[in-house]
Short mmCIF file of C-alpha atoms in Angstrom, two decimals:
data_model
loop_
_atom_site.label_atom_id
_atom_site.label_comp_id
_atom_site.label_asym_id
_atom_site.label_seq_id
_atom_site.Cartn_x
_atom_site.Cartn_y
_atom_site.Cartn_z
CA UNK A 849 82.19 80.04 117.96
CA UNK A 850 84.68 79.89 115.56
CA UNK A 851 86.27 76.08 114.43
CA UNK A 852 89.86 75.77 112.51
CA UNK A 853 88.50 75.72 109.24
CA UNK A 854 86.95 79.24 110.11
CA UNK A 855 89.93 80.66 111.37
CA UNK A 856 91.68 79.53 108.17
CA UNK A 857 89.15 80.55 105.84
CA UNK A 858 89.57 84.43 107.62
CA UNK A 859 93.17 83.76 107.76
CA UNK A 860 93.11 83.71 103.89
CA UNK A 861 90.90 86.20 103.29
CA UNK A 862 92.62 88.89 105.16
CA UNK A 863 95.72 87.73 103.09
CA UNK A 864 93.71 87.87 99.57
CA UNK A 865 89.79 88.51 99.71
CA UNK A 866 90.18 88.17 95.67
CA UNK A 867 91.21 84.42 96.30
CA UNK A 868 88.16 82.16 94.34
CA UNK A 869 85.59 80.20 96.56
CA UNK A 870 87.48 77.38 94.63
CA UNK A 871 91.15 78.15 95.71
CA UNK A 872 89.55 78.43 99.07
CA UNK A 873 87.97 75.34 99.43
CA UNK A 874 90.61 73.63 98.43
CA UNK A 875 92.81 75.43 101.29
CA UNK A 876 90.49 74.09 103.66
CA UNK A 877 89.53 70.70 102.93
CA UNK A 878 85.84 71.55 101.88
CA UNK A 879 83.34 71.54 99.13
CA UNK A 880 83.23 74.91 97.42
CA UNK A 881 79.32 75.14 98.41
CA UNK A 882 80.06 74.27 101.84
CA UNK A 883 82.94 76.96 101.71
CA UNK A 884 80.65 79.53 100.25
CA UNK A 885 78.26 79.04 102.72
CA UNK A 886 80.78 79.41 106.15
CA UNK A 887 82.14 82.66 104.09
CA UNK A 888 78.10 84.02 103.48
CA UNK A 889 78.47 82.43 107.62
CA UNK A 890 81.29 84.68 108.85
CA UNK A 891 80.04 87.69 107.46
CA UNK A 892 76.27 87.81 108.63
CA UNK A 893 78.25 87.19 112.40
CA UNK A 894 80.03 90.23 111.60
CA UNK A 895 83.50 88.25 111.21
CA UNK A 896 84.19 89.68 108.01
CA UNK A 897 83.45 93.54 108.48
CA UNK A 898 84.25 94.73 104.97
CA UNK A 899 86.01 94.18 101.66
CA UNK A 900 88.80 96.57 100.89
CA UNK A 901 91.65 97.15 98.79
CA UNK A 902 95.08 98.03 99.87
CA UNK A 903 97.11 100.23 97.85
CA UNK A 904 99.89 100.78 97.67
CA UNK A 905 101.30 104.38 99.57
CA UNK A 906 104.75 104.81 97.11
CA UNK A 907 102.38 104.72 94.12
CA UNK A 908 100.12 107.00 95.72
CA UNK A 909 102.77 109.41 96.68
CA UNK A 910 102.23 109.32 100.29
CA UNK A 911 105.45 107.18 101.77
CA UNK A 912 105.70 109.49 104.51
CA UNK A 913 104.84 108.44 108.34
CA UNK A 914 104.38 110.98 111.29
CA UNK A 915 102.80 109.98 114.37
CA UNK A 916 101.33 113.30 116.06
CA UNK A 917 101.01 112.92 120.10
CA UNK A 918 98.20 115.02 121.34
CA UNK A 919 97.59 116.36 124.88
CA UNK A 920 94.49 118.53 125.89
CA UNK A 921 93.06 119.83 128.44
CA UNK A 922 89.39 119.88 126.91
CA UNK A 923 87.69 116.47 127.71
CA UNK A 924 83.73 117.57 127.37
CA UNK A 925 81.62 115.49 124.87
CA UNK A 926 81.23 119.09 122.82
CA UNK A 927 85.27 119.02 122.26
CA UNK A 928 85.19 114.98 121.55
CA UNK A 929 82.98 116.05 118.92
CA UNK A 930 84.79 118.80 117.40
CA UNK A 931 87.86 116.76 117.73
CA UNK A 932 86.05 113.38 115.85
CA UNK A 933 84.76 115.44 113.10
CA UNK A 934 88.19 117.19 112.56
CA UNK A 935 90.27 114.36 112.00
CA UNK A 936 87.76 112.68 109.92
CA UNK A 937 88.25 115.43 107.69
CA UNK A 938 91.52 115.44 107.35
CA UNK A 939 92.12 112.18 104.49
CA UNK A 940 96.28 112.14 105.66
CA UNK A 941 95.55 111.06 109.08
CA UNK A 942 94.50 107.47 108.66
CA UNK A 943 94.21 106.23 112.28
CA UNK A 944 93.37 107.90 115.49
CA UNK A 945 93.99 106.60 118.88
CA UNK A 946 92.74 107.64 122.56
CA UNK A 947 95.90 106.48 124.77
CA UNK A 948 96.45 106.30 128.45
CA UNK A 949 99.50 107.88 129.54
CA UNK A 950 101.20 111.08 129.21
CA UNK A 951 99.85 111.60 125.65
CA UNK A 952 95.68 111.70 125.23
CA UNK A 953 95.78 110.57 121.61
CA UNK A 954 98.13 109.76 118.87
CA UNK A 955 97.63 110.01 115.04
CA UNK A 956 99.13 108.10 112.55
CA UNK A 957 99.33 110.26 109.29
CA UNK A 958 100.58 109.51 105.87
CA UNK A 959 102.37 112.10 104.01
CA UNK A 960 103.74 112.78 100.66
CA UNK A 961 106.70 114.01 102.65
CA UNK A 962 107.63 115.93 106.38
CA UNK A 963 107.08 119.28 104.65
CA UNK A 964 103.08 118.23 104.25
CA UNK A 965 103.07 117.66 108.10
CA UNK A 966 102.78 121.43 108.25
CA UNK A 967 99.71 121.66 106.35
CA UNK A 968 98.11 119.20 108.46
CA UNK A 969 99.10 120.17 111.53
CA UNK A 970 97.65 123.81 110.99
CA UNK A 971 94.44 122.13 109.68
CA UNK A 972 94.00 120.24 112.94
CA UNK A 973 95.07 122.99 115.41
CA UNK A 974 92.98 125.51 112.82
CA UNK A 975 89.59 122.88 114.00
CA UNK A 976 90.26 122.04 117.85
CA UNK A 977 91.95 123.38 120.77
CA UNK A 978 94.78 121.53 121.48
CA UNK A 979 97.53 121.71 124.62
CA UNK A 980 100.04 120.04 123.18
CA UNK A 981 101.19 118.46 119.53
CA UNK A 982 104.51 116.02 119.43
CA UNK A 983 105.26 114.90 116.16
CA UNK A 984 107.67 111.96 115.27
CA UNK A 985 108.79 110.89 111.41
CA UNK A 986 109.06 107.28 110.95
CA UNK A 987 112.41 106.44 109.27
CA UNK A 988 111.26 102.67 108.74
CA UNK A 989 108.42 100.50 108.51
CA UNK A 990 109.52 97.04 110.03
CA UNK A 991 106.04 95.51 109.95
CA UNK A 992 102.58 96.97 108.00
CA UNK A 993 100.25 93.68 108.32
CA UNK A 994 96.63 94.31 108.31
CA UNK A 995 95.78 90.85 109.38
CA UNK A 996 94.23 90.23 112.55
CA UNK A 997 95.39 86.90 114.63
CA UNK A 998 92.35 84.81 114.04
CA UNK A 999 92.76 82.59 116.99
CA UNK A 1000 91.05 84.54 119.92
CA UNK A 1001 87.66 84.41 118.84
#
């Protein structure tokens, strides 16, 4: 179970994993040993799954946004297959859902712009049978966090 100085310590991390043990402690009120050792803590529970940096999508050239909406009519494991190892293929589509709903997945893909989309789109549909693709181009971003609220666990 997780106390308050856990959920701060993850709190900060997920804003700045480079932050020191030092700047950390200090955050939370602790020793930097005992810090170190609820950080070495968290991540043998499996709190802290990974390290990894963000970069930044303008400097890599891929600003663009289009969420794909998929509908199929295949739902055998030999198609969930096909389907998995397609889109982890494909590097511009960064997140994969399986909805309820009209829609049985969407796709969020990053793009260095709409034109792109095509490429991708004929990759996919080139890989697994599909019923039906709806695209939609985000004009704006109003939030991008990667930070999960650490107050449930």
């Amino acid at each position: 179970m997780l106390d308050d100085r856990d959920r701060k310590l993850l709190t900060l991390l997920q804003r700045d994993a480079e932050a020191s043990v030092t700047e950390l402690a200090e955050r939370v009120a602790l020793s930097v040993s005992a810090c170190s050792r609820r950080i070495a803590r968290l991540r043998e529970a499996g709190y802290i799954a990974r390290q990894v940096a963000i970069l930044d999508r303008r400097a890599m050239r891929v600003p663009t946004t289009v969420f794909a909406m998929l509908r199929t009519t295949r739902h055998a494991a030999d198609w969930l297959d096909s389907f998995r190892r397609a889109v982890a293929d494909i590097p511009e589509i960064v997140e994969v859902h399986r909805l309820t709903g009209h829609y049985d997945y969407v796709l969020k893909i990053v793009l260095p712009d709409v034109e792109h989309y095509d490429k991708v789109y004929k990759d996919l549909v080139g890989r697994v049978e599909l019923f039906d693709v709806s695209a939609s181009i985000s004009m704006e971003t109003l939030k991008d966090d990667t930070a999960l609220p650490t107050g449930f666990a």
